[in-house]
Tab-separated table of C-alpha atoms in Angstrom:
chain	number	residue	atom	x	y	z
P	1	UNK	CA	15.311	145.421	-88.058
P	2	UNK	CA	17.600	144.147	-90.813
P	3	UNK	CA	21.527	144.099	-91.167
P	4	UNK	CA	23.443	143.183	-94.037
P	5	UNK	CA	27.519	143.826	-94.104
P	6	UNK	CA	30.124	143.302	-96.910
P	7	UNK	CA	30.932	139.726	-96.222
P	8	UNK	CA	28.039	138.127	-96.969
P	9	UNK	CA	26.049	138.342	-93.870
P	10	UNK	CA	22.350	138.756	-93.084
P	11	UNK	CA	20.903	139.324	-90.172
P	12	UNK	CA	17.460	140.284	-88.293
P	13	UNK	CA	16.150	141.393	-84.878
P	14	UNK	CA	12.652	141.380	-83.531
P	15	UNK	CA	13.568	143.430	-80.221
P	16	UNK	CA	15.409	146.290	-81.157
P	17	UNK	CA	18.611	145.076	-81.428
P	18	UNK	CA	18.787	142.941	-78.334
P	19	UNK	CA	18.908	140.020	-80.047
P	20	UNK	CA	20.193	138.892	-83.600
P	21	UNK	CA	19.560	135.951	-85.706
P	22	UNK	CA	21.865	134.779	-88.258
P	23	UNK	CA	19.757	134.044	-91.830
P	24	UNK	CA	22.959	133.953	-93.890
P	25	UNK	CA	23.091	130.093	-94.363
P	26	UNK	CA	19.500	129.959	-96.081
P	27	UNK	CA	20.107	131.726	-98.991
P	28	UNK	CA	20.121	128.650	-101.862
P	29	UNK	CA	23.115	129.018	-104.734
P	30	UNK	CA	24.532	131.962	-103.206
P	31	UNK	CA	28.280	131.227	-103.687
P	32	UNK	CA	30.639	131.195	-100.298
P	33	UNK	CA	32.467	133.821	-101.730
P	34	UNK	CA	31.444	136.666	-99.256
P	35	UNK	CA	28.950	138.975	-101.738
P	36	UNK	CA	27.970	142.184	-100.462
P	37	UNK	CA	24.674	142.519	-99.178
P	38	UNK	CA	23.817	145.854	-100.975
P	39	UNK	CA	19.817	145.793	-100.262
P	40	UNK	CA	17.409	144.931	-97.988
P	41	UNK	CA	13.470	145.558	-98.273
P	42	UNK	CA	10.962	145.123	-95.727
P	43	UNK	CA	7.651	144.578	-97.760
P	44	UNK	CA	5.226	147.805	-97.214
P	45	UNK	CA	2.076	145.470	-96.626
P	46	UNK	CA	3.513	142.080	-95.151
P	47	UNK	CA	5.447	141.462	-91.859
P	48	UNK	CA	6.992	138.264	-92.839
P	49	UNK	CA	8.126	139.452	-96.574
P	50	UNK	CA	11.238	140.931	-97.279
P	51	UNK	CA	13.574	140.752	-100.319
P	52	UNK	CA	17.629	140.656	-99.847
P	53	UNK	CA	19.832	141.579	-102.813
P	54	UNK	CA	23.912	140.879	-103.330
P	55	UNK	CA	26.506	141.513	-105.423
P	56	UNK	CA	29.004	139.268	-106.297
P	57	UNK	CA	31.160	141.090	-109.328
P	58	UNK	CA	34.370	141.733	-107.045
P	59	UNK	CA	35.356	138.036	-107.387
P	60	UNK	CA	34.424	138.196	-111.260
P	61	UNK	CA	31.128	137.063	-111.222
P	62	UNK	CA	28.476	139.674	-112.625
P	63	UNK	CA	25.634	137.436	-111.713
P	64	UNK	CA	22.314	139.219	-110.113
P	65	UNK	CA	21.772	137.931	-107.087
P	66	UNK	CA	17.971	138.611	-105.395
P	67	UNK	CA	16.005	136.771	-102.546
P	68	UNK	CA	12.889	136.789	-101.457
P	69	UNK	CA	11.126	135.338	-98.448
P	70	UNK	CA	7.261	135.243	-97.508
P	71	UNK	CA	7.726	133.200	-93.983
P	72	UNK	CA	9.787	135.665	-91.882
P	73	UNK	CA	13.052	134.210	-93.001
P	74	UNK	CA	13.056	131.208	-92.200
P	75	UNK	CA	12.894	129.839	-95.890
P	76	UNK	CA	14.516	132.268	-98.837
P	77	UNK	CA	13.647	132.053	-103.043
P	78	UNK	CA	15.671	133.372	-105.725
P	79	UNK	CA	13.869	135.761	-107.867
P	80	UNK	CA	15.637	135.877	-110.741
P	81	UNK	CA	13.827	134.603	-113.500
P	82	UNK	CA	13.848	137.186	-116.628
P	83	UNK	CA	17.019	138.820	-115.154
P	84	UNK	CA	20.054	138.938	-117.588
P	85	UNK	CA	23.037	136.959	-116.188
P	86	UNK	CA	25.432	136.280	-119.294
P	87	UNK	CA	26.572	139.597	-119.756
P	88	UNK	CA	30.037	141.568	-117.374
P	89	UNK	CA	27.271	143.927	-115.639
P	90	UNK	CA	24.126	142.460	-114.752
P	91	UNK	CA	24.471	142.341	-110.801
P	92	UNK	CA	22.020	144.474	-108.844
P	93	UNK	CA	22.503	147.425	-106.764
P	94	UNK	CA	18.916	148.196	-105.350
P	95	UNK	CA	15.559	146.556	-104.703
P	96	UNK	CA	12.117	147.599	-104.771
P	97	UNK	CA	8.435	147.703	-103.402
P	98	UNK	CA	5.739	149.688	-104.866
P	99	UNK	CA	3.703	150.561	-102.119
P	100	UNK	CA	0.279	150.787	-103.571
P	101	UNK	CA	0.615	147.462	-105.053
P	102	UNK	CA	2.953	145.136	-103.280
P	103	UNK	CA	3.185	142.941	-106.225
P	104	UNK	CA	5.039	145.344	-108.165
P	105	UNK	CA	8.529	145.003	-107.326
P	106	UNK	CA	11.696	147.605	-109.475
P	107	UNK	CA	15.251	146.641	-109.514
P	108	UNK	CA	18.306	148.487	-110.575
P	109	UNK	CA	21.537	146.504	-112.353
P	110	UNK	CA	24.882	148.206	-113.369
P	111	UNK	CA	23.282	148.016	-116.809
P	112	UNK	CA	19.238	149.409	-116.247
P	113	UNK	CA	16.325	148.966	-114.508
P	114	UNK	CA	14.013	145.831	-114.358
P	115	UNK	CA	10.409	145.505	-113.234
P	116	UNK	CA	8.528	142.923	-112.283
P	117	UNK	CA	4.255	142.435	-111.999
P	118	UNK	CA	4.374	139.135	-109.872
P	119	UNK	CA	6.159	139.645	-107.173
P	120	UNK	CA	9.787	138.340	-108.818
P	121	UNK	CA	8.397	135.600	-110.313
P	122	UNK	CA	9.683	137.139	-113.761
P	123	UNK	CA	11.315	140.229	-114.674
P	124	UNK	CA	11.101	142.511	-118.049
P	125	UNK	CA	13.712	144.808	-118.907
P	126	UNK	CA	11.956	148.598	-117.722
P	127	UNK	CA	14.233	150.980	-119.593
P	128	UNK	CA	12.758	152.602	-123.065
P	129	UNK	CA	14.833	155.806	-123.872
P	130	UNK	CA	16.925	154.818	-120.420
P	131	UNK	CA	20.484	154.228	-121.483
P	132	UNK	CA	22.390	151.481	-120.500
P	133	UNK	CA	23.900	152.562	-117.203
P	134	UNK	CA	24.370	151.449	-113.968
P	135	UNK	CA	21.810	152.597	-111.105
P	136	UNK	CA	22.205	153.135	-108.038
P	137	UNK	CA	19.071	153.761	-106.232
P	138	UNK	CA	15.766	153.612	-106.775
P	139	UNK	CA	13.011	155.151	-105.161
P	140	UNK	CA	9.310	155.455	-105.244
P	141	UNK	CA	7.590	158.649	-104.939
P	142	UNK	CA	4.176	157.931	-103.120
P	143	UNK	CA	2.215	161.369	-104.168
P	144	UNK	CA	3.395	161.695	-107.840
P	145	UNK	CA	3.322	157.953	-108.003
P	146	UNK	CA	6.626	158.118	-109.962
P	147	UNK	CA	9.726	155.823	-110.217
P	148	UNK	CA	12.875	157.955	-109.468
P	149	UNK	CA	16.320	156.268	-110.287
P	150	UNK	CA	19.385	157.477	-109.705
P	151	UNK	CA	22.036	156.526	-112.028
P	152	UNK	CA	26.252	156.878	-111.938
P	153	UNK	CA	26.423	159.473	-114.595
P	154	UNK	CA	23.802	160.045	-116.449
P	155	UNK	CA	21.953	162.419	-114.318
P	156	UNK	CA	17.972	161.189	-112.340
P	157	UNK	CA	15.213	159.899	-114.575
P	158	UNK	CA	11.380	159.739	-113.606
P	159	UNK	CA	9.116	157.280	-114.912
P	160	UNK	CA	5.119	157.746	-114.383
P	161	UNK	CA	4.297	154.152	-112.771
P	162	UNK	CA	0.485	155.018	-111.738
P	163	UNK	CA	-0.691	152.542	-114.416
P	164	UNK	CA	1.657	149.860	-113.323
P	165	UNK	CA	0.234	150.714	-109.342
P	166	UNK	CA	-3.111	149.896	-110.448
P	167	UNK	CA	-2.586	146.808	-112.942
P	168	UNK	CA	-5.116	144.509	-110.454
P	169	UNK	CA	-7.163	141.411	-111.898
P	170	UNK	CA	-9.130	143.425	-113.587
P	171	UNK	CA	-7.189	145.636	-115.505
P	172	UNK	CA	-4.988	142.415	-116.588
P	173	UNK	CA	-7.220	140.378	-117.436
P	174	UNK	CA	-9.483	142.079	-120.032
P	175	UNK	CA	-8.911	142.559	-123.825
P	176	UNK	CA	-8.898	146.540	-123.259
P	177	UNK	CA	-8.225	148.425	-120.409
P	178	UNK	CA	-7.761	152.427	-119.816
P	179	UNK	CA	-5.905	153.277	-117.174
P	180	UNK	CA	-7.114	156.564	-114.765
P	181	UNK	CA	-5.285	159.261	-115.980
P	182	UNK	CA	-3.305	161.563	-113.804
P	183	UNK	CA	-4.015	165.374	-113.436
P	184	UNK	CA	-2.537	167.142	-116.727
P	185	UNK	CA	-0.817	170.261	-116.269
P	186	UNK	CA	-0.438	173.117	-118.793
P	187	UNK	CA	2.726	174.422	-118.314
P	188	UNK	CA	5.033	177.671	-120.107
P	189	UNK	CA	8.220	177.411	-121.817
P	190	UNK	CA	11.272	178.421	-120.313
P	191	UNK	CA	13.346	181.218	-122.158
P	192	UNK	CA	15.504	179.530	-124.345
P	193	UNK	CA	19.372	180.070	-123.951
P	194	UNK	CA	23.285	179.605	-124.758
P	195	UNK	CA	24.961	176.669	-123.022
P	196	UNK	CA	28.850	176.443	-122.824
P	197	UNK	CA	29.137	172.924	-123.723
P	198	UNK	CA	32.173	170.290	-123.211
P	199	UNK	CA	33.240	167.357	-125.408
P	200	UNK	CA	30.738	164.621	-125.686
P	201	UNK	CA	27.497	166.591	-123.819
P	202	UNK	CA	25.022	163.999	-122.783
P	203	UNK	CA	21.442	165.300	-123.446
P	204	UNK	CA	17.952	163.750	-124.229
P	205	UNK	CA	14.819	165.106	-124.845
P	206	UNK	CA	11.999	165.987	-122.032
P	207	UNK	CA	8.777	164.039	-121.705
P	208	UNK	CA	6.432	165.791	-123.843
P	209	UNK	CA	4.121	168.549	-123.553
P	210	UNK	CA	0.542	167.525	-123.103
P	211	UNK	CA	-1.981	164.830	-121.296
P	212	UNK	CA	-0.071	161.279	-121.010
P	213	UNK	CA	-2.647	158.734	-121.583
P	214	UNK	CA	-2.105	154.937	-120.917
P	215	UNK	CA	-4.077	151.815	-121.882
P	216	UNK	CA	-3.403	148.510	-121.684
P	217	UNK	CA	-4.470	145.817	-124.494
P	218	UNK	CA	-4.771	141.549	-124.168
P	219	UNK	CA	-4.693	141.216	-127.437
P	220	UNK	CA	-3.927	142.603	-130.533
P	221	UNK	CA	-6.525	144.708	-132.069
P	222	UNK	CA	-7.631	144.441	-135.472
P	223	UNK	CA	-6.207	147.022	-137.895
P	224	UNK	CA	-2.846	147.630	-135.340
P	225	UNK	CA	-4.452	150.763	-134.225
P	226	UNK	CA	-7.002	151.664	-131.296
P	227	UNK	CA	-8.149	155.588	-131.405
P	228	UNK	CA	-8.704	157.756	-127.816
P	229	UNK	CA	-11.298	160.335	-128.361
P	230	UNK	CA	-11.269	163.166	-126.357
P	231	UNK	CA	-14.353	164.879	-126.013
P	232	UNK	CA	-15.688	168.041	-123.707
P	233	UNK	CA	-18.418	168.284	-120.921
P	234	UNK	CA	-21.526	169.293	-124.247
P	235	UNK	CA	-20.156	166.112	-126.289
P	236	UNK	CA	-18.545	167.609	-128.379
P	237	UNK	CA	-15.274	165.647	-130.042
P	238	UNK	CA	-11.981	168.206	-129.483
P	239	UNK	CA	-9.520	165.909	-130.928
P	240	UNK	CA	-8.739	161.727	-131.505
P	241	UNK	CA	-5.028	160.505	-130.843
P	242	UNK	CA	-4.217	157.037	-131.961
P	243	UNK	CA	-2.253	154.779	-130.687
P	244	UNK	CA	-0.620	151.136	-130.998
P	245	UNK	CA	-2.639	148.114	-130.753
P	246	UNK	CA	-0.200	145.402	-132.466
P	247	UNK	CA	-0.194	143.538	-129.453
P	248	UNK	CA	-0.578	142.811	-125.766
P	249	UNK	CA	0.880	145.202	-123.346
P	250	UNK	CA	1.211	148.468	-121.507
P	251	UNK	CA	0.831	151.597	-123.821
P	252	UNK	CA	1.039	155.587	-123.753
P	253	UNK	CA	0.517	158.323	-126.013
P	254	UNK	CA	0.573	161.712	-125.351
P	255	UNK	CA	-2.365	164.473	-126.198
P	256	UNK	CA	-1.224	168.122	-126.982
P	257	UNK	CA	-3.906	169.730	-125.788
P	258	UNK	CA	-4.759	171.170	-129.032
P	259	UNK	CA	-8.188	170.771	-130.718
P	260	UNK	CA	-8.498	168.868	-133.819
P	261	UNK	CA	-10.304	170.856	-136.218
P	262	UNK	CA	-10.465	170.986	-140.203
P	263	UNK	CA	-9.180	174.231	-142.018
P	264	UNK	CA	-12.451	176.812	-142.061
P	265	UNK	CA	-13.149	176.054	-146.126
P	266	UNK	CA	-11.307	173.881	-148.863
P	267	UNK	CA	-8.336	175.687	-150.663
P	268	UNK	CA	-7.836	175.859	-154.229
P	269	UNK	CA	-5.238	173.189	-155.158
P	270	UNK	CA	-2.536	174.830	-156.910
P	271	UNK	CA	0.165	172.474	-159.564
P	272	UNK	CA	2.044	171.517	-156.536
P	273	UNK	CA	-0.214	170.603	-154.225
P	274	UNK	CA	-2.398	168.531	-156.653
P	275	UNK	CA	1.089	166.869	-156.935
P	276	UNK	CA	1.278	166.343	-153.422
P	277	UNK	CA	-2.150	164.937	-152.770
P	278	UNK	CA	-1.383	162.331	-155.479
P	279	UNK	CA	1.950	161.344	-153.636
P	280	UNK	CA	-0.267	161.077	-150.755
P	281	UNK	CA	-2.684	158.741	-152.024
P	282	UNK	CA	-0.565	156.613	-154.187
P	283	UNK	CA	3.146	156.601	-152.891
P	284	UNK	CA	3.132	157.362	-148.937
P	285	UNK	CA	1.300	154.307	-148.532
P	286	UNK	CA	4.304	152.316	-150.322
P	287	UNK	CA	7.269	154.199	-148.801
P	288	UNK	CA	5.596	153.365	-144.889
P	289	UNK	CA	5.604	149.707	-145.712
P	290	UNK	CA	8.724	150.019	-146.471
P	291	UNK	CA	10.035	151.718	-143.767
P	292	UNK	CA	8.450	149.666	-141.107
P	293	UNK	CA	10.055	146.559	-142.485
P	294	UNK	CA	13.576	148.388	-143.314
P	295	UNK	CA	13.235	149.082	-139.042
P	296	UNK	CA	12.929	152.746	-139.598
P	297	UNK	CA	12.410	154.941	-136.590
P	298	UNK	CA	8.999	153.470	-135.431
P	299	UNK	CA	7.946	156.523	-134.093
P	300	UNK	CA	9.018	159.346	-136.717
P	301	UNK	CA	6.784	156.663	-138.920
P	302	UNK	CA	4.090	156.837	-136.920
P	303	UNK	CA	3.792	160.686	-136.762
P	304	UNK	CA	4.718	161.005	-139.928
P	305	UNK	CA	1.653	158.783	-140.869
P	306	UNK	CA	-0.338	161.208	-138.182
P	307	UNK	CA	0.194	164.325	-139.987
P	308	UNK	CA	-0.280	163.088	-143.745
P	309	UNK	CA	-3.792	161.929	-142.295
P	310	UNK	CA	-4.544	164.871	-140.723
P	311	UNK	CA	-6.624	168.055	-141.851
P	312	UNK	CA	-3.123	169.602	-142.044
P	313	UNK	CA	-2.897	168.271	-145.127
P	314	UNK	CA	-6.686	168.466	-146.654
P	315	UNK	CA	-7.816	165.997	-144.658
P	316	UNK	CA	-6.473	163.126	-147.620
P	317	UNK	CA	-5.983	159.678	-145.627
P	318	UNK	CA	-2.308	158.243	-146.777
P	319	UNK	CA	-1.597	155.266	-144.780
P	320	UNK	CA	-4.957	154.023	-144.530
P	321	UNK	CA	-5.105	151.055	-142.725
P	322	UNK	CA	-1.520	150.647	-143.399
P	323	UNK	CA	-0.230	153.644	-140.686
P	324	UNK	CA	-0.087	152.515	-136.860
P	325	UNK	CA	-0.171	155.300	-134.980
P	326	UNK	CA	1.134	155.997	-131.427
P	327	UNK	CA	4.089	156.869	-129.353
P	328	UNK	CA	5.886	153.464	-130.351
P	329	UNK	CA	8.486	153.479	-127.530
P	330	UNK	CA	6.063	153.287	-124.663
P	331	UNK	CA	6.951	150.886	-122.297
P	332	UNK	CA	5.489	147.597	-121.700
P	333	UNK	CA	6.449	145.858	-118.954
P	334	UNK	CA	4.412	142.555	-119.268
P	335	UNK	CA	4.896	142.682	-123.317
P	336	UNK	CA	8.235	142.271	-125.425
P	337	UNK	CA	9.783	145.665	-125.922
P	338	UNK	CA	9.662	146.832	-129.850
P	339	UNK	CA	12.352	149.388	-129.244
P	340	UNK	CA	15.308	146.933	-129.040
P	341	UNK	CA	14.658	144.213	-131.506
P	342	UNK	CA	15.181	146.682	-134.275
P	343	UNK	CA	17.386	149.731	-133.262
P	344	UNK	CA	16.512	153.722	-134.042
P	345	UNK	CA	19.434	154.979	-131.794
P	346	UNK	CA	21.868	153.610	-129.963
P	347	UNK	CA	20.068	154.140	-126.947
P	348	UNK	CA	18.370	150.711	-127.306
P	349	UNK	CA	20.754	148.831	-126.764
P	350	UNK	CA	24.006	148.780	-124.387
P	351	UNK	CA	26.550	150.933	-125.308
P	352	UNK	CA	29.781	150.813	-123.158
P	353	UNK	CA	29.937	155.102	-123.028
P	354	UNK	CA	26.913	156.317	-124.364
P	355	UNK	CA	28.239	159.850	-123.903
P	356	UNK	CA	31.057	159.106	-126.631
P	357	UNK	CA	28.611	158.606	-129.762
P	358	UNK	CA	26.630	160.531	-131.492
P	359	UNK	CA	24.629	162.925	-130.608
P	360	UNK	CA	20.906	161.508	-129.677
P	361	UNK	CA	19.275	164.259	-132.118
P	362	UNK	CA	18.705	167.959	-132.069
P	363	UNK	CA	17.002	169.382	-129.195
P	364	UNK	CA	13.470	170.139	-128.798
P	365	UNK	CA	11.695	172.147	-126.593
P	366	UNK	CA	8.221	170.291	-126.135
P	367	UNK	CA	5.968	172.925	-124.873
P	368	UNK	CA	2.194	174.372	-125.793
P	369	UNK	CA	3.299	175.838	-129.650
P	370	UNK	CA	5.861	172.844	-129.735
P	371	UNK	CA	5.916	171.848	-133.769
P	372	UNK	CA	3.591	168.931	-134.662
P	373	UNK	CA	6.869	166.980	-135.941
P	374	UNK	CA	8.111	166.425	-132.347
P	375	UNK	CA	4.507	164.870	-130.847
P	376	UNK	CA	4.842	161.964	-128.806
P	377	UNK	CA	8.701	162.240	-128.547
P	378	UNK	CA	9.203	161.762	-132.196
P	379	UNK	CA	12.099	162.943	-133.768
P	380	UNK	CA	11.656	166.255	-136.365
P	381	UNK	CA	14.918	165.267	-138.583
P	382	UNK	CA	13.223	161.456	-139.224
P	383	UNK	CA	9.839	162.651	-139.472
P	384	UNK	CA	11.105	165.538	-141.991
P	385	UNK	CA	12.912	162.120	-143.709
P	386	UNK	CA	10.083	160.376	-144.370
P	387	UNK	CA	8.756	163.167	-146.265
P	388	UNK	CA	11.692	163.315	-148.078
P	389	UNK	CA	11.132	159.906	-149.326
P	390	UNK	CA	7.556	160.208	-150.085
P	391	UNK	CA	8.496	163.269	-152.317
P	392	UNK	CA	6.920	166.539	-151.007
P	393	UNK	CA	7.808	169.125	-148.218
P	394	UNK	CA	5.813	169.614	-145.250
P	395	UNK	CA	7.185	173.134	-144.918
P	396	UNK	CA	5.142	173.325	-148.366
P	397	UNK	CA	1.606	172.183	-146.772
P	398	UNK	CA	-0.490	174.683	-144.969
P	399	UNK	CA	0.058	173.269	-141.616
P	400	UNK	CA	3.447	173.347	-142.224
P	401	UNK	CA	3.879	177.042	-143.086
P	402	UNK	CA	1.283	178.009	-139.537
P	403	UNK	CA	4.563	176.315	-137.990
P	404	UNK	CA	6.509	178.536	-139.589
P	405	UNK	CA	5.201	181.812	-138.832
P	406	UNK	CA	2.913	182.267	-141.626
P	407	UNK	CA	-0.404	181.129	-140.557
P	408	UNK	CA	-3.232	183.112	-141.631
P	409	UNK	CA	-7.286	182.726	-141.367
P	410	UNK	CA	-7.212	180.221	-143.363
P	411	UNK	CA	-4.294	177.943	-141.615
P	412	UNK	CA	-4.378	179.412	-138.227
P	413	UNK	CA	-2.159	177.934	-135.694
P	414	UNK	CA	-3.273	175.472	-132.584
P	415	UNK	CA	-6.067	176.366	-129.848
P	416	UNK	CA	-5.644	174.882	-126.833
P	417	UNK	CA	-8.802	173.823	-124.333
P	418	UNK	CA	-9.254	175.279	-121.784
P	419	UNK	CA	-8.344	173.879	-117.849
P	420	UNK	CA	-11.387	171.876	-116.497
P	421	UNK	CA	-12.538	168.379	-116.930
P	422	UNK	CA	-12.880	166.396	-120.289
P	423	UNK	CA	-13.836	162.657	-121.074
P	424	UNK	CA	-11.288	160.085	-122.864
P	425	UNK	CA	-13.137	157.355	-124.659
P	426	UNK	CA	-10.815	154.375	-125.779
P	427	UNK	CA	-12.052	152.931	-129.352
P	428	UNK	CA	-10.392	148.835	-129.139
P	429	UNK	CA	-11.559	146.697	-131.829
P	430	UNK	CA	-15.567	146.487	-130.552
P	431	UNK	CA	-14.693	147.639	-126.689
P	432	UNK	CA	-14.876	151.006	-125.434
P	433	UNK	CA	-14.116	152.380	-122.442
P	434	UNK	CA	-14.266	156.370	-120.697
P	435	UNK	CA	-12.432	158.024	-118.138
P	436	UNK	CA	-12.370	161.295	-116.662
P	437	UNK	CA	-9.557	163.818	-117.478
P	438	UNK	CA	-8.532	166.252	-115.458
P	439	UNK	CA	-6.755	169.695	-116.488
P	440	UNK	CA	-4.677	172.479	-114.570
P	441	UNK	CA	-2.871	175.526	-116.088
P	442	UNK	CA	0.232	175.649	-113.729
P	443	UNK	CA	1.025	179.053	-112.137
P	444	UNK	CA	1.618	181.618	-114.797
P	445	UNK	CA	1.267	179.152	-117.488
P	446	UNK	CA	1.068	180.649	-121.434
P	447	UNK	CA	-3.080	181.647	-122.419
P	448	UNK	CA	-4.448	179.352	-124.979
P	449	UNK	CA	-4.066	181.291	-128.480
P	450	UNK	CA	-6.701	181.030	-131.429
């Protein structure tokens, strides 16, 4: 058994309390000033590993303040290495252990939450789409495999750490790497409904509807992009998501369910959409460049980029090998984050009271008929944007008018596979590699539509 009290003290017993020994002189460049001892964690697969976290700030020093010790006690580390400590909130409130993978360690700061794949030898900054705000608690759910924290005021979040649990030698150590995917569950949407709202409502978007699908990369793959095809039990190829390959790192993107399939027969091009096709080919490519190095919303880009390609739109590539597709703000833990070195929302970065600003963006319910503009957790109102600036509507575009209500035979509106098991085939560069995917339709979940 551990103890820990608010002066400072740490203590351990190895007969049920009968006797205590004192380990509160062997913790190296803690200051005498009496920190709280607000964590202790017993490893899951070691006896003689535990991890001991304080806080400091009452005496003005924000500091984070984490131990770690691999010999019982008798000798403590600190394992702080990647943690901020020059801001007024980076002390820690809670420690830690995955228990698949006892490498994997989580810690939560007044300001986020940090993760680490070596045990505390470094840390990276875990929080895409988290704002800054203190947490509390974390803990891991063993079934789900999830990451729950609980933060002081901005409600629970859930991150999907499965990958993370099974990032072994392997895994991190070749140039591609695609990660088992969990069970996918095809869900129905909830009736949607009036909210009395107060001042400043705090609200973000859901995880979105579909398969999540995460890969991990060495390197950077050639062209920025690597494609996932998903194919059924005969073969045949359903649909082909792409997503980032700029770089090393963890990544996830997001399949609808929805089958990829070109419109039935070619339609006569009218004025305006011989117009269009030529914006297509010649401008979008330009206005994209642009974007990316303006520091547009990454993500809108990239499904912007998605749809132009797409047989939505005649099946004209814009883009080319210009567009890098993907869900952009996926998080990588053992990779520099793209999502704060150049801004979309003020999410990215710490905001004092996130709840006073503006609003994140209109809300979006990301279920099976969800619009293609909101895939992957893009928002519409940027995507719709980027449009703008290429100079044509994608109300105007077949696709875009099956969103609205008006598809016909000849732009009918998604089909959705059925539950059962498909196969995932990631394209990286010259590697592939396949996995099994698994599908459920959730009790009294909506029937696919043709």
């Amino acid at each position: 058994l551990f103890a820990g009290t608010d002066d400072g003290n740490v203590w351990m017993t190895h007969d049920d309390g009968a006797t205590w020994q004192d380990l509160t002189s062997r913790f190296p460049g803690l200051p005498a000033t009496e920190a709280y001892v607000t964590g202790i964690e017993p490893s899951h697969a070691d006896t003689l590993t535990f991890y001991v976290v304080f806080d400091n700030h009452r005496v003005n020093d924000p500091r984070p303040y984490l131990y770690g010790t691999h010999d019982g006690g008798r000798t403590f580390r600190l394992l702080t290495n990647g943690l901020p400590a020059d801001g007024p909130a980076d002390y820690l409130h809670v420690m830690r252990e995955d228990p698949r993978n006892p490498n994997l360690l989580f810690a939560g700061s007044s300001i986020g939450v940090y993760a680490s794949t070596d045990r505390g030898a470094t840390w990276t900054r875990f929080m895409t789409g988290l704002p800054s705000v203190p947490v509390f608690d974390l803990q891991i759910h063993t079934r789900e495999r999830e990451l729950v924290a609980a933060t002081h005021g901005r409600s629970l979040w859930i991150a999907d750490i499965g990958p993370l649990e099974d990032s072994d030698p392997r895994a991190l150590t070749a140039r591609s790497y695609l990660y088992e995917p969990r069970t996918a569950l095809q869900w129905t949407e909830p009736t949607a409904r009036g909210n009395a709202e107060g001042n400043s409502t705090f609200e973000t978007l859901n995880p979105p509807y579909g398969a999540l699908i995460t890969y991990r990369l060495g390197s950077a793959v050639p062209g920025g992009a690597v494609s996932i095809l998903v194919s059924n039990a005969a073969g045949e190829s359903l649909s082909t998501i792409r997503g980032p390959g700029d770089g090393p790192g963890v990544r996830s993107v997001v399949w609808n369910y929805q089958i990829s399939a070109p419109l039935p027969s070619p339609l006569p091009l009218s004025a305006s959409m011989r117009r269009d096709s030529v914006l297509r080919a010649v401008r979008a490519p330009a206005v994209i460049d642009s974007l990316r190095r303006a520091g547009f919303d990454p993500v809108a880009i990239t499904r912007a980029s998605e749809l132009i390609e797409s047989a939505q739109f005649g099946g004209a590539a814009a883009g080319g090998r210009n567009s890098r597709a993907g869900s952009g703000r996926g998080a990588r833990v053992d990779g520099a984050s793209t999502s704060c070195e150049r801004p979309s929302t003020q999410w990215d970065l710490f905001c004092a009271r996130p709840a006073e600003g503006p609003t994140q963006g209109p809300r979006s319910i990301q279920g099976p008929f969800t619009s293609p503009l909101v895939v992957n957790g893009a928002d519409p109102v940027n995507v719709l944007r980027v449009f703008d600036l290429i100079g044509f509507s994608y109300f105007n575009t077949p696709g875009g008018r099956a969103w609205l209500g008006s598809g016909n035979a000849a732009t009918p509106g998604p089909t959705l596979v059925a539950p059962g098991d498909y196969t995932l085939t990631l394209i990286a560069g010259s590697d592939t590699t396949t996995r099994r995917l698994h599908i459920e339709r959730a009790t009294g979940a909506m029937e696919s539509r043709p």
